[in-house]
Coordinates of C-alpha atoms and ligand atoms in Angstrom, one line a residue:
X17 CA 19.0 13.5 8.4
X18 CA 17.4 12.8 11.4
X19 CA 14.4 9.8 11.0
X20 CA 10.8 11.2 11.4
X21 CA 8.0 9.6 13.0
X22 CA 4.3 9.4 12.4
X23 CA 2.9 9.3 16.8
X24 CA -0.5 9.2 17.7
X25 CA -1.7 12.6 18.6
X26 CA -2.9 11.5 22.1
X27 CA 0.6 10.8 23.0
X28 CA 1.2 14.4 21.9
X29 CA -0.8 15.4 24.4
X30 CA -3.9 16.4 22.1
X31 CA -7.2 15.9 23.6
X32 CA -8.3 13.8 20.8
X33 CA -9.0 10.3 23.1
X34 CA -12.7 9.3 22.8
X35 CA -13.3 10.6 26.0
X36 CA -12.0 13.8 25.5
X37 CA -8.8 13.5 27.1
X38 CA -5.2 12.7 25.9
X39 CA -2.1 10.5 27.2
X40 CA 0.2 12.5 26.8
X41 CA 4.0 10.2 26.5
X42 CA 7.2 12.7 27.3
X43 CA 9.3 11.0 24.7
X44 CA 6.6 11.7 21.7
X45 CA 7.1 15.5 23.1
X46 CA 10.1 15.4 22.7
X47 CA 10.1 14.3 19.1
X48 CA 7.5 16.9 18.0
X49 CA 9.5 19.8 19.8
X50 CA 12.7 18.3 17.8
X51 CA 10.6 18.4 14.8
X52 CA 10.8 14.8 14.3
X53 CA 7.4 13.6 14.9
X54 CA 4.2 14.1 13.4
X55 CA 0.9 14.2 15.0
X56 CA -2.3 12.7 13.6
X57 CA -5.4 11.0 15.0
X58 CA -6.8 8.3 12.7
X59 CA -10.3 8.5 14.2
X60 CA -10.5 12.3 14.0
X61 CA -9.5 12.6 10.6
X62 CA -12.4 10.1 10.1
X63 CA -15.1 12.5 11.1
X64 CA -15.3 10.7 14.5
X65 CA -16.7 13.4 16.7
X66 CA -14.8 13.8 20.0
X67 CA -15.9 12.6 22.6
X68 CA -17.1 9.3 20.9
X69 CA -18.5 6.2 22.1
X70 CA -15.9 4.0 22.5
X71 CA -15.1 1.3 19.7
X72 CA -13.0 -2.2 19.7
X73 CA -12.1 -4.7 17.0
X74 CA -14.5 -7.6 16.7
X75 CA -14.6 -10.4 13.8
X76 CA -13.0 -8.1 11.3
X77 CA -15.0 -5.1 11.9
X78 CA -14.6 -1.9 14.3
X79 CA -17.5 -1.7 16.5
X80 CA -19.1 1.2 19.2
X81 CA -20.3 0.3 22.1
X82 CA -23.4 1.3 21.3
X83 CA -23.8 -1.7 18.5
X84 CA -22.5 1.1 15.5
X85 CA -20.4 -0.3 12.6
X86 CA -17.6 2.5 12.3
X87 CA -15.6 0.4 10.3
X88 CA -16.1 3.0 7.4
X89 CA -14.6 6.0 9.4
X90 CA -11.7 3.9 11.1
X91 CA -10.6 3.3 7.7
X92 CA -10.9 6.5 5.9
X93 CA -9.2 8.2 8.9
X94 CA -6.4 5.3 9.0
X95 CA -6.0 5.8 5.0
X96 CA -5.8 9.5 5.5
X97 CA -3.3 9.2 8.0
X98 CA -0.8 7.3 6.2
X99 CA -1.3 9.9 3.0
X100 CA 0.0 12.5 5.7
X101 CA 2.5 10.0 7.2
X102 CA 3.9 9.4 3.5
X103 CA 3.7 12.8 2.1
X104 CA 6.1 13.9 5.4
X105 CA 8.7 11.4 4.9
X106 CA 7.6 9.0 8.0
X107 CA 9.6 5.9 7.4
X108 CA 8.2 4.6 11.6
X109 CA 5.3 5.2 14.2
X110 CA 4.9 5.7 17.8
X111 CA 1.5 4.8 18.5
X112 CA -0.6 4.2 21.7
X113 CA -0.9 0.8 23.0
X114 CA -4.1 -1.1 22.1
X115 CA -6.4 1.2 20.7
X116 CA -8.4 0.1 17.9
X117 CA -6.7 2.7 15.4
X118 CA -3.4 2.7 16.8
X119 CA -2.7 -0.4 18.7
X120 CA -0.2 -3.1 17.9
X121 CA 0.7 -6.5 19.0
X122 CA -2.5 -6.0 21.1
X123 CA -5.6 -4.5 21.6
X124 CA -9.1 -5.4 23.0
X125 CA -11.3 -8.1 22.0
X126 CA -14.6 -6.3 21.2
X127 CA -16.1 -7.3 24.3
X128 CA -16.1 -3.6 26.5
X129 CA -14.3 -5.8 29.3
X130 CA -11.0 -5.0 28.5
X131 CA -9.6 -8.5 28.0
X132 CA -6.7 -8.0 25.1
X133 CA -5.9 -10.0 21.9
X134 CA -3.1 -10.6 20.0
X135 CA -3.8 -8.3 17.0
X136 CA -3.8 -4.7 15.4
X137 CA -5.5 -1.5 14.8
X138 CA -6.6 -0.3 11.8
X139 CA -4.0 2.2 11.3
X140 CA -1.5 0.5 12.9
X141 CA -2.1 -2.5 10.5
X142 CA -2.4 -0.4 7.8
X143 CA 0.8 2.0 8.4
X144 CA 3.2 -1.5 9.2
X145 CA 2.0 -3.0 5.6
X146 CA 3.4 0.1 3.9
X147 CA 6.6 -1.0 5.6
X148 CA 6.9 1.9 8.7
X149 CA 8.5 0.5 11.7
X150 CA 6.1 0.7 14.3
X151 CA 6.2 1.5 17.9
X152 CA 4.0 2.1 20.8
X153 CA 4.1 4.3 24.0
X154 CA 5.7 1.3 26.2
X155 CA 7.7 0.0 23.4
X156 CA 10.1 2.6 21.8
X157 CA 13.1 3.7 23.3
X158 CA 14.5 6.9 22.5
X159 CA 17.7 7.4 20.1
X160 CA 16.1 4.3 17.4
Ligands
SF4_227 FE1 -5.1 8.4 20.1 FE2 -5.0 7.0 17.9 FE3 -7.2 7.0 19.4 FE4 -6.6 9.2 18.0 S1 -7.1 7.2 17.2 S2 -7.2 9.1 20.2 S3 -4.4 9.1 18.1 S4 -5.2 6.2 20.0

């Protein structure tokens, strides 16, 4: 049977980016028309209104630019996107580059000057300790 993926539903092309627009990634399309890919936007399923004020990573906690702790709703949305990811067989993820949900290897350091890190987001973190492969946008390469 064909391997399913969690993605980030930005790279789906869903309008779900804290500014209200999306990044849409060709090969994530492909894998949702296939019906091999799952969409889902930690932040969103958070309650995070969209548009939002934008957050980064800082010191252990996720932090708006506007000085508000959203570490709460980062991790309820990251928790409830790994319930979906698990309850639809996801064994890997495809998720976009250095955001503070969905980032791996890299993201921002909390600063709003976008100078990167080594580290995670919250869901990515979170979806890579329950053993899914993970993946972002620049990273995969179709047919894994
Ligand atoms: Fe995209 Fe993930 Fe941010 Fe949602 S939380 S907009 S899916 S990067």
């Amino acid at each position: 049977m064909a391997r399913q993926y969690v993605v980030s539903a930005c790279l789906a092309g869903e309008p779900c980016r804290y500014d209200g627009g999306c990044s849409p990634c060709p090969a994530v399309q492909r894998l949702i028309r296939a019906g091999q890919a799952l969409p889902v936007c930690p932040e969103t399923l958070g309650g995070l209104p969209t548009p939002r004020v934008p957050s980064e990573i800082r010191g252990g906690r996720v932090v708006a630019k506007d000085g508000t702790d959203v570490t709460d709703a980062f991790t309820r949305g990251a928790e409830e996107a790994l319930r979906l990811a698990q309850e639809n067989g996801c064994t890997a993820a495809i998720l976009k580059a250095r955001a503070p949900s969905c980032g791996s290897g890299e993201i921002y350091d909390g600063t709003f000057t976008g100078t990167r890190v080594s580290g995670e987001g919250v869901f990515a973190r979170m979806a890579r300790e329950a053993g899914l492969e993970i993946w972002n946008e620049e990273t995969f390469t179709e047919g894994k």
